[in-house]
XYZ file of C-alpha atoms in Angstrom:
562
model
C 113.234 63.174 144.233
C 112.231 64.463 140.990
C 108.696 66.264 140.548
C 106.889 63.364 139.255
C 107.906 61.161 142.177
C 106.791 63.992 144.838
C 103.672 64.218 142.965
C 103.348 60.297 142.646
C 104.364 60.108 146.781
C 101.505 62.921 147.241
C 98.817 60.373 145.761
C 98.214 63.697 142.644
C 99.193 60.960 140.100
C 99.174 57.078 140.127
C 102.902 55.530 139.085
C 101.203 54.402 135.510
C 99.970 57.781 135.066
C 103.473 59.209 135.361
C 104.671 56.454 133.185
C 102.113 57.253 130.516
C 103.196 60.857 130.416
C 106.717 59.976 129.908
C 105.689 58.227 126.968
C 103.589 61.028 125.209
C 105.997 63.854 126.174
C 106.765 66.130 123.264
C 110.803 66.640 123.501
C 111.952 69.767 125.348
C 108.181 69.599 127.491
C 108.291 69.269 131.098
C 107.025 66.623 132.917
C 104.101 68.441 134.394
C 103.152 70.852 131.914
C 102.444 66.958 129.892
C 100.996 66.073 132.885
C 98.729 68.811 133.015
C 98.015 68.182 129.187
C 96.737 64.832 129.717
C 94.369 66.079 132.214
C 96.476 64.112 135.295
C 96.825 66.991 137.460
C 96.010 70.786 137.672
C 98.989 73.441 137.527
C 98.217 74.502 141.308
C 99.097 71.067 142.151
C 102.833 70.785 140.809
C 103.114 74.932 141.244
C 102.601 73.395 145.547
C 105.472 70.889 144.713
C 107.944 74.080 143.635
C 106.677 76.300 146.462
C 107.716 73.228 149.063
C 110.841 72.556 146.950
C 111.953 75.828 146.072
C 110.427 78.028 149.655
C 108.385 80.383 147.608
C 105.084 81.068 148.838
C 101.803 80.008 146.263
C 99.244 82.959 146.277
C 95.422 83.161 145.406
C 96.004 86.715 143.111
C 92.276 87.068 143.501
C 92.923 87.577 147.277
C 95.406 90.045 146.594
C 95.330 93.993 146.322
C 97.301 94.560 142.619
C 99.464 97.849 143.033
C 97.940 99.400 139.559
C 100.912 102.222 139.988
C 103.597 99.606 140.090
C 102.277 97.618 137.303
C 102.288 100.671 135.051
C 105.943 101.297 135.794
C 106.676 97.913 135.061
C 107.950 97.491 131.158
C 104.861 96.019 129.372
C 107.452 93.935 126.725
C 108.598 91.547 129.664
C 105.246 91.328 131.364
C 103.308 89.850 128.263
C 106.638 88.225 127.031
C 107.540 86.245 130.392
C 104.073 86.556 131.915
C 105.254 87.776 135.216
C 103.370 90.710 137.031
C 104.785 92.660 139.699
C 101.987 92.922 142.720
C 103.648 94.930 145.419
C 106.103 96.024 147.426
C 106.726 94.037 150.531
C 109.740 95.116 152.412
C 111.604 97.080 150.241
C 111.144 94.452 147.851
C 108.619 94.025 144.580
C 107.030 90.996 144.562
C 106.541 89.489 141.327
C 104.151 86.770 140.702
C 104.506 83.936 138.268
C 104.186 80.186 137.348
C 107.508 79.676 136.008
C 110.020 79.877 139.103
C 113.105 79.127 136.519
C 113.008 81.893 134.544
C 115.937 84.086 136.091
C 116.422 85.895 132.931
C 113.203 87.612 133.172
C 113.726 88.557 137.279
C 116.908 89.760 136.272
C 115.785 92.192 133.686
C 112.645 93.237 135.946
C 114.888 94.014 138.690
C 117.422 95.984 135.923
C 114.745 98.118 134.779
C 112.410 98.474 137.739
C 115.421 99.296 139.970
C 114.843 97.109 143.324
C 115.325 93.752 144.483
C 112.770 91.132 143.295
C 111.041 88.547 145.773
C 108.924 85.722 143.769
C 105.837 84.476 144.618
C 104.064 81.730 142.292
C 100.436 81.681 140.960
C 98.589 80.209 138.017
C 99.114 80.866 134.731
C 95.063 81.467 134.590
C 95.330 84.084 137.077
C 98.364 85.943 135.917
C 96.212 86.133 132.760
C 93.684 87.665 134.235
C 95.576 90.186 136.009
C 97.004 91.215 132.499
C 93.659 91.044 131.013
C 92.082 93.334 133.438
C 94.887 96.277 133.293
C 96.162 95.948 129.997
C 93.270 94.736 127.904
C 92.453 92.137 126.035
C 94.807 91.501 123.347
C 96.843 94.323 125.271
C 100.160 92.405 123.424
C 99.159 92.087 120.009
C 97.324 95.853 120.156
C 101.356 97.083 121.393
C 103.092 95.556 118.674
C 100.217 96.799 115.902
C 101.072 100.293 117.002
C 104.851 99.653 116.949
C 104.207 98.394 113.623
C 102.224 101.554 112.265
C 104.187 104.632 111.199
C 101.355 106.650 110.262
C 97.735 106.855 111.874
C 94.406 107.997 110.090
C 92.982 110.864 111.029
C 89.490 111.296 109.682
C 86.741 108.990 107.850
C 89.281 107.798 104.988
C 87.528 105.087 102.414
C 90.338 102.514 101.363
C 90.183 100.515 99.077
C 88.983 97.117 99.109
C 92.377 95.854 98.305
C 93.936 98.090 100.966
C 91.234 96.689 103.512
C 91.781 92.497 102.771
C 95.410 93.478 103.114
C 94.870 95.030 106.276
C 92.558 92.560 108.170
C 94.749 89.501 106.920
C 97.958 90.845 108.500
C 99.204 88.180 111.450
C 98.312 91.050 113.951
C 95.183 91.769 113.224
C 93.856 87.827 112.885
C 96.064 87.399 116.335
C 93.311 90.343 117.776
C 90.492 88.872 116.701
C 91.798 85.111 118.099
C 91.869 86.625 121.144
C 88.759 88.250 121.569
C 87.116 84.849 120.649
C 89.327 82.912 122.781
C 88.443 84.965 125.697
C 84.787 85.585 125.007
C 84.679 81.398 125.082
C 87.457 81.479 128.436
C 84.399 82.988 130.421
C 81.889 81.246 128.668
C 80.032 84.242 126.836
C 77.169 83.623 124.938
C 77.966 87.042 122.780
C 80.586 88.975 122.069
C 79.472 92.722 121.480
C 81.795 95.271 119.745
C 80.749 98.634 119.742
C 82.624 102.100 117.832
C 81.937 105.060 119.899
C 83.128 108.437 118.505
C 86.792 108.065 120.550
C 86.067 104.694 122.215
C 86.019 100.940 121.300
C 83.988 98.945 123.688
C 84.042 95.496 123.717
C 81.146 93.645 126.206
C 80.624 89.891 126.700
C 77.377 88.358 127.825
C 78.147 86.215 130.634
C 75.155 84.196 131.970
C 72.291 86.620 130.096
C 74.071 89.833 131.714
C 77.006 91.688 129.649
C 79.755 93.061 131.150
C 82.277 95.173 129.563
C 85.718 94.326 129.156
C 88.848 95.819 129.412
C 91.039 96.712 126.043
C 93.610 99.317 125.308
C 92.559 102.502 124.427
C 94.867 102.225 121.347
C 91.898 99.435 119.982
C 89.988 102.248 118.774
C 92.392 102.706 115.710
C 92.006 99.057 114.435
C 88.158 98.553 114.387
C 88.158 98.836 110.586
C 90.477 95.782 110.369
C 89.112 94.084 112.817
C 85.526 94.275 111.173
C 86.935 93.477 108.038
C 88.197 90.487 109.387
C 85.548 89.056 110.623
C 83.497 89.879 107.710
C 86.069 87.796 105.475
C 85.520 84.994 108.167
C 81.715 85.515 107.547
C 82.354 85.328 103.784
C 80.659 89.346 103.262
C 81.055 91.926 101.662
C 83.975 93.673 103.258
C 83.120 96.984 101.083
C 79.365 96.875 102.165
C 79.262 99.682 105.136
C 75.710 100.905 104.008
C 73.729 98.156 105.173
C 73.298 95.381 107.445
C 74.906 92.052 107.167
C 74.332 88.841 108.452
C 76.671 85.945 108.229
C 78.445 83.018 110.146
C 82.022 80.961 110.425
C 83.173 78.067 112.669
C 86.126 77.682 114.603
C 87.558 75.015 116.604
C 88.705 76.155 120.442
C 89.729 74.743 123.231
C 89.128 71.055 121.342
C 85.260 71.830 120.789
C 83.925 72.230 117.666
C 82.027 76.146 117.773
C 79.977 78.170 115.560
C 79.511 81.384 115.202
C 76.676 83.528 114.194
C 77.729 87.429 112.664
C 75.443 90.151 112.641
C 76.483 93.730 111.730
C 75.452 97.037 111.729
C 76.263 100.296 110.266
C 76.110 103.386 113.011
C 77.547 106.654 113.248
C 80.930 105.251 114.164
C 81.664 102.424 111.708
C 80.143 98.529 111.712
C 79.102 97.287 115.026
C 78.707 93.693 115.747
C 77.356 90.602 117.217
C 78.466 87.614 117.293
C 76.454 84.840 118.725
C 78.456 81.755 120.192
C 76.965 78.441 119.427
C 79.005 75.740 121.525
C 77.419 72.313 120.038
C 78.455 70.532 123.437
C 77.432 72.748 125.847
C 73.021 72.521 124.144
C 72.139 68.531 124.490
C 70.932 68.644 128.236
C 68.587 66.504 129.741
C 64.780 68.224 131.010
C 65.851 68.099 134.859
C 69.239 69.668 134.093
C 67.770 72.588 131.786
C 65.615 73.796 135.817
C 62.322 71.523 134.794
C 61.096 69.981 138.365
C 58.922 68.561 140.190
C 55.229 68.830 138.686
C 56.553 70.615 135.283
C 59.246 67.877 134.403
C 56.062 65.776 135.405
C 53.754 67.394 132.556
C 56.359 67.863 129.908
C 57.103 64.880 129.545
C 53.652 63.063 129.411
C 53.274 65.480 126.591
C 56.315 64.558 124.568
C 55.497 61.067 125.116
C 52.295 61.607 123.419
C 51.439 60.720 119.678
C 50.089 63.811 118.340
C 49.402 67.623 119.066
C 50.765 70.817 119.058
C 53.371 71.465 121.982
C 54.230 75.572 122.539
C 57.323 76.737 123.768
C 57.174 80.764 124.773
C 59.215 83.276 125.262
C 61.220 86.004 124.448
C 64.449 86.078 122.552
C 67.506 84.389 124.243
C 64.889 82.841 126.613
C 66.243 79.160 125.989
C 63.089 78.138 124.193
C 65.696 76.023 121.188
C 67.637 74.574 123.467
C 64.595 73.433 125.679
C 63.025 72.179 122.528
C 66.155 69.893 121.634
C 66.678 68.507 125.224
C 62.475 67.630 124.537
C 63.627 65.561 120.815
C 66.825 64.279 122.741
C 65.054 62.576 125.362
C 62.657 60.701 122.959
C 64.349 60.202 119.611
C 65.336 56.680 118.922
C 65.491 54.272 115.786
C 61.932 53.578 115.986
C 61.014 57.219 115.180
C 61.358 59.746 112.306
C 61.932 63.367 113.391
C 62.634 66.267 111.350
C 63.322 69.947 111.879
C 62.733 72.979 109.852
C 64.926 76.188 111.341
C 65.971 79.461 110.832
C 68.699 79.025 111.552
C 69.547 75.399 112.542
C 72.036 76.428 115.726
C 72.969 72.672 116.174
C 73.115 69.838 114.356
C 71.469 66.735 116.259
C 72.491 62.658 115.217
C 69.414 60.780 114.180
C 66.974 63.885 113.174
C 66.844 65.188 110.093
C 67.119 69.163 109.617
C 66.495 71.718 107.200
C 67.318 75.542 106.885
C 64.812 78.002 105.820
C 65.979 79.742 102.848
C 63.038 82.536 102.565
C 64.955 84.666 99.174
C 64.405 80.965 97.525
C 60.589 80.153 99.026
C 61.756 77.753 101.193
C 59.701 78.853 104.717
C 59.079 77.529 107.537
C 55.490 76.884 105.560
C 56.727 75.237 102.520
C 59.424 73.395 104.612
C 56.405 72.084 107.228
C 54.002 70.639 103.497
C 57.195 68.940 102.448
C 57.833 67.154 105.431
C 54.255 65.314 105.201
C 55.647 63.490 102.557
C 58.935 62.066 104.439
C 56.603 60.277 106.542
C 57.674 62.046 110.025
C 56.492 60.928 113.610
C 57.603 64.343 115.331
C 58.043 67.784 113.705
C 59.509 70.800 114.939
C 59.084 74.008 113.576
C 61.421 76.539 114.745
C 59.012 79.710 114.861
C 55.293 80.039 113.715
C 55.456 83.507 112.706
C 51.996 83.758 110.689
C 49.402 82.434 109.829
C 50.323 80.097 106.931
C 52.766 78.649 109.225
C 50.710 78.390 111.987
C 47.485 76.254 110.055
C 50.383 73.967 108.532
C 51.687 73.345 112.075
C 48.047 72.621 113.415
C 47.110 70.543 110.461
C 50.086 68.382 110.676
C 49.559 67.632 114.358
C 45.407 66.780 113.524
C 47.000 64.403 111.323
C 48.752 62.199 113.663
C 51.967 64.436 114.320
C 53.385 65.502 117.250
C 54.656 69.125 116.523
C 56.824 70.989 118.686
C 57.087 75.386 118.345
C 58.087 78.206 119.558
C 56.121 82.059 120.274
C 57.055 84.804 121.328
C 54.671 85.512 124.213
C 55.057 86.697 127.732
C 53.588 83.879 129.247
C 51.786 80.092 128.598
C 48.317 81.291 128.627
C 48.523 84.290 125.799
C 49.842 81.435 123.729
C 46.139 80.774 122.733
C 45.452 84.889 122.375
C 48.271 84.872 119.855
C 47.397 82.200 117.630
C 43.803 83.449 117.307
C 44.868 87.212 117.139
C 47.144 85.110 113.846
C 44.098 84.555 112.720
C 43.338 80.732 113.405
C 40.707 79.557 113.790
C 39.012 78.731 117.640
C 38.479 74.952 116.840
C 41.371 74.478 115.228
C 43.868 75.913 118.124
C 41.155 74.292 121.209
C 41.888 70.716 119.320
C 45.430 71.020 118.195
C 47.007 72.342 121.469
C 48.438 69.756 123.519
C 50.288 72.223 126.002
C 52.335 75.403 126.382
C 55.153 75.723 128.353
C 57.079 79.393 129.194
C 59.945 80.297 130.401
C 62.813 82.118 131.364
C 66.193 82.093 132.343
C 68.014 82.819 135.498
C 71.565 82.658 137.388
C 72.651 79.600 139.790
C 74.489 80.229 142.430
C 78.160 79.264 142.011
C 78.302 76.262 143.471
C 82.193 77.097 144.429
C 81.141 79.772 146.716
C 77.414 79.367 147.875
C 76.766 80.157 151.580
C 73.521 80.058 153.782
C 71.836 83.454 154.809
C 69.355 84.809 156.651
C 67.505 87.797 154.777
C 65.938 91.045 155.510
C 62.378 91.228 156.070
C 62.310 94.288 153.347
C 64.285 92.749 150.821
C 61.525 89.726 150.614
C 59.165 90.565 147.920
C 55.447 91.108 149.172
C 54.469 88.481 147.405
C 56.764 85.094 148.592
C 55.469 84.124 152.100
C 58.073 82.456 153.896
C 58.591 81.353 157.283
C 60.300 83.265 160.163
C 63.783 82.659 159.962
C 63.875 81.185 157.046
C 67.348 80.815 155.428
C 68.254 81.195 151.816
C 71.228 81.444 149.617
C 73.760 83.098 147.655
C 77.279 83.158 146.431
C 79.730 84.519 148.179
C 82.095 85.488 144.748
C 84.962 83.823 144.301
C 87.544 83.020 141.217
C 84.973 80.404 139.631
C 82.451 82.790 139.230
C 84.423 85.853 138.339
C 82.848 87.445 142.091
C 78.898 87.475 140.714
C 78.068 85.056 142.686
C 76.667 83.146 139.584
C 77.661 80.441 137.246
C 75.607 78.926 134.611
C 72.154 79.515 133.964
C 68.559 77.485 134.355
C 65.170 77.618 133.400
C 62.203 79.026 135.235
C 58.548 78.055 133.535
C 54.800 78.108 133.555
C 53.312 75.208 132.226
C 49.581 75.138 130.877
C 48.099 71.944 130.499
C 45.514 72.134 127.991
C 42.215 70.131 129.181
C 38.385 69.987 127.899
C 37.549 73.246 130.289
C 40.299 75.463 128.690
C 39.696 73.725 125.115
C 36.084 75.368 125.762
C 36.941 78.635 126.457
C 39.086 79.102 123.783
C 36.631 78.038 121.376
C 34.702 80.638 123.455
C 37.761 83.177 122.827
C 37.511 84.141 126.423
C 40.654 86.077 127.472
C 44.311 85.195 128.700
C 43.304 86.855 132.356
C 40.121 84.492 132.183
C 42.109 81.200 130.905
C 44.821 81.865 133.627
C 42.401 82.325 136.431
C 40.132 79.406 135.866
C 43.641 77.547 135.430
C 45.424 78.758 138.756
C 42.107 78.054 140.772
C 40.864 74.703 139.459
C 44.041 73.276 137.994
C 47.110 74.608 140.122
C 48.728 76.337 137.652
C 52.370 77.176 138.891
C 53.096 80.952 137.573
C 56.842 81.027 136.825
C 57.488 83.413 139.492
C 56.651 81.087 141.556
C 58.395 78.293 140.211
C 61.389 80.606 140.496
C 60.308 81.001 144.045
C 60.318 77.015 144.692
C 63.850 77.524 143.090
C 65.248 79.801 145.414
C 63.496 77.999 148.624
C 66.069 74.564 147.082
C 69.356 76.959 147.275
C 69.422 76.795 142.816
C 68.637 80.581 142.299
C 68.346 84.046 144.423
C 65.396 86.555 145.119
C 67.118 89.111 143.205
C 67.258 86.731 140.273
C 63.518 86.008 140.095
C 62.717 89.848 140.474
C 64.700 90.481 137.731
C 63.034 88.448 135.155
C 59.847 88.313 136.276
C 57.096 90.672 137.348
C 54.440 91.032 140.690
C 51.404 89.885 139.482
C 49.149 92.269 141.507
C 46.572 89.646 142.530
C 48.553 88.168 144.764
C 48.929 91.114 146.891
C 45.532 91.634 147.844
């Protein structure tokens, strides 16, 4: 039987399935790498088929102990070239792993050159990636052949010429580098990629789910961080000479069939440019409230708020806090034809059907300010302003919303009640900020638990924070680590917030300027405000989050404890 039959007899594929991929296979592709392509099947399913076929056992290589030794003596050209990674020795035998079973040539050479018979075992091309990642580096391959291709290397802080550097950070080698840092910041779903000169070092870190982790590269790197800044600086459309000041810039690319910007930031330091980019993946922002963490009481109150006609709603936090992409789940979930909404950013991070937006372009007077009097005269039902970062902005903001507009905004405070504080510290006005303010809502963000590996667990008494009663033999949980979650334990990220309600009582005592600790008392006593530790709490008691999580954003309020 051929492979699409077994798979078809297996119930992987329906018969019309198989059929279709006949029909859209590219000549000289195999029937299940098309297959796979069309999204039929996974490659563990038809790499099963071989092992059955063929008697060679499928391995997890997450589950199994790499020989580090071995792999260095194995020749680095026919690793990356054939993708096949020798794991250990198993009787008198090295085992090689790989996803392409028919590719003798490449045993036979391994078994030339590493001088001992070769047993094959088969894993996923994914994995055998990652194995190479993780001892050879990222862009390992491409950093190999550079070297090959350089005769001479520069000792010493030399200046080149501009002509000298375009030349450089255009050749296929260098733009191969870069590819690949992108494509595997986006692989495991970083939010940043962080590249960082040391004095003999290149370090390049990811942030995965709000926490970076540093990735491995070849040493060798260090030589090409000139050309590789320089190439992303022509991608940003700088000044590749500039290496006295800061620059800020941007590109898009198109990975993995999703449309992605990126946002550049660079640095000059001791060692040459360091930089940041910022991924923006358009499909991964519209979510719904309940699926950005909002539950319960605070989906409840956010969205009688955005359902209202006019008034100020504040969204708080600190940077990278999730307050944007809170704010466009909030304009998702009501826009429709019957209502005019437009946005004035800095910078717009993603462009939203059916709302008009605008960049702020401060070195030509357009602010968030001039942006917010303009848009009175486009006749808008909802406004959001991306930032009120003084006072100007701020008394445009509130006059808009006594108007009849509902106005949506971010701070940066610690928490919902010092949203009031803020704006009066600004320098608005009591009345105007006790009859403008609709609500405030803060938050945070925290890990989920991989789904993939989550497991039930009873804690310590110690490691339960003083402040989270729970009941005797209570269990919680946590992920185990598996291949899903690269062995954190987490994948993906949610909200935790505190949301103030603002009613006649707290209108009065900010008119009274009475003080955030006064404001949050009266509101926690009379009004049950939820604190978002303990919404993170409620979190963690519903399996979504862990303890360790919610310590690590947020703090003990020492109240509580007495």
């Amino acid at each position: 039987m051929s492979l699409g039959e077994v798979l078809v007899q297996k119930k992987k594929i329906t018969t019309a399935q198989l059929e279709q991929a006949a029909g859209a296979r590219k000549s000289s592709e195999r029937i299940e790498h098309c297959l796979v392509r069309l999204g039929f099947i996974d490659e563990r399913d038809y790499l099963e088929v071989y092992g059955e076929q063929l008697s060679i056992p499928l391995v997890d290589l997450s589950e199994v102990d790499i020989d580090a030794e071995l792999l260095q003596q194995a020749p680095s050209k026919v690793v990356h070239r054939d993708r096949v990674i020798p794991i250990d020795r198993h009787n008198g035998s090295i085992r090689v792993a790989t996803n392409n079973p028919f590719n003798l040539y490449a045993f036979d050479e391994l078994r030339m050159l590493m001088g001992a018979k070769i047993e094959t075992v088969l894993a996923t091309g994914e994995e055998i990636s990652r194995v190479i990642k993780q001892h050879y580096g990222v862009g390992g391959h491409t950093v190999e052949a550079m070297i090959g291709e350089s005769d001479v290397e520069v000792i010493g802080e030399i200046d080149p010429d501009n002509a000298d550097l375009i030349e450089q950070a255009q050749e296929a080698t260098v733009v191969k580098l870069v590819n690949e840092i992108l494509l595997e910041a986006i692989r495991d779903r970083a939010s940043d990629v962080h590249i960082e000169p040391y004095e003999d070092d290149l370090k390049i870190r990811y942030r995965v789910d709000g926490v970076l982790h540093t990735t491995n590269v070849p040493p060798e790197i260090r030589r090409f961080h000139a050309a590789i800044v320089s190439r992303i600086k022509i991608l940003s459309n700088l000044n590749i000479a500039e290496k006295r000041l800061p620059q800020d810039g941007g590109f898009k690319i198109k990975a993995q069939n999703r449309d992605i910007d990126l946002r550049v930031s660079i640095i000059p330091t001791a060692f040459g440019g360091a930089v940041v980019m910022r991924i923006l993946d358009k499909q991964s922002v519209l979510m719904s409230l309940d699926q950005l963490g909002l539950i319960d009481e605070a989906l409840e109150g956010v969205t009688h708020l955005i359902n209202q006609p006019y008034g100020i709603i504040l969204v708080t936090g600190p940077t990278g806090s999730g307050k944007t992409t809170t704010l466009y789940g909030a304009l998702n979930t009501i826009k429709n034809d019957t209502i005019k909404i437009l946005t004035v950013e800095d910078p717009i991070e993603y462009y939203l059907d059916g709302i008009q937006q605008v960049g702020v372009k401060a070195n030509i007077g357009l602010t968030f300010a001039a942006g917010l009097r303009a848009f009175l005269r486009h006749d808008p039902d909802v406004i959001l302003v991306g930032e009120i970062r003084d006072l100007e902005t701020a008394e445009v903001a509130i006059n808009a919303s006594l108007t009849g507009h509902l106005v949506f905004s971010t701070l940066h405070t610690n928490d919902a009640v010092t949203a009031a504080t803020r704006l009066l510290d600004m320098g608005v006005e009591p009345f105007l900020v006790s009859s403008a303010v609709s609500g405030v809502l803060a938050q945070r963000l925290v890990r989920k638990i991989c789904k993939h590996c989550k497991e039930e667990f009873t804690p310590d008494p110690v490691d339960i924070p003083p402040d989270f009663t729970v009941e005797k033999g209570q269990k919680f949980s946590r992920g185990a680590g598996c291949r899903e979650c690269r062995h954190s334990g987490y994948r993906g990220r949610m909200g935790i917030f505190e949301l103030l309600m603002i009613n006649d009582e707290i209108r009065e005592m900010i008119l009274n300027r009475k003080s955030a600790g006064e404001i949050l008392d009266v509101a926690r006593a009379k009004y049950d405000l939820k604190v978002m530790r303990e919404d993170g709490f409620s979190k963690v008691l519903k399996g979504m989050t862990t303890l360790e999580e919610i310590a690590r954003v947020t703090k003990v309020d020492i109240s509580a404890l007495d």
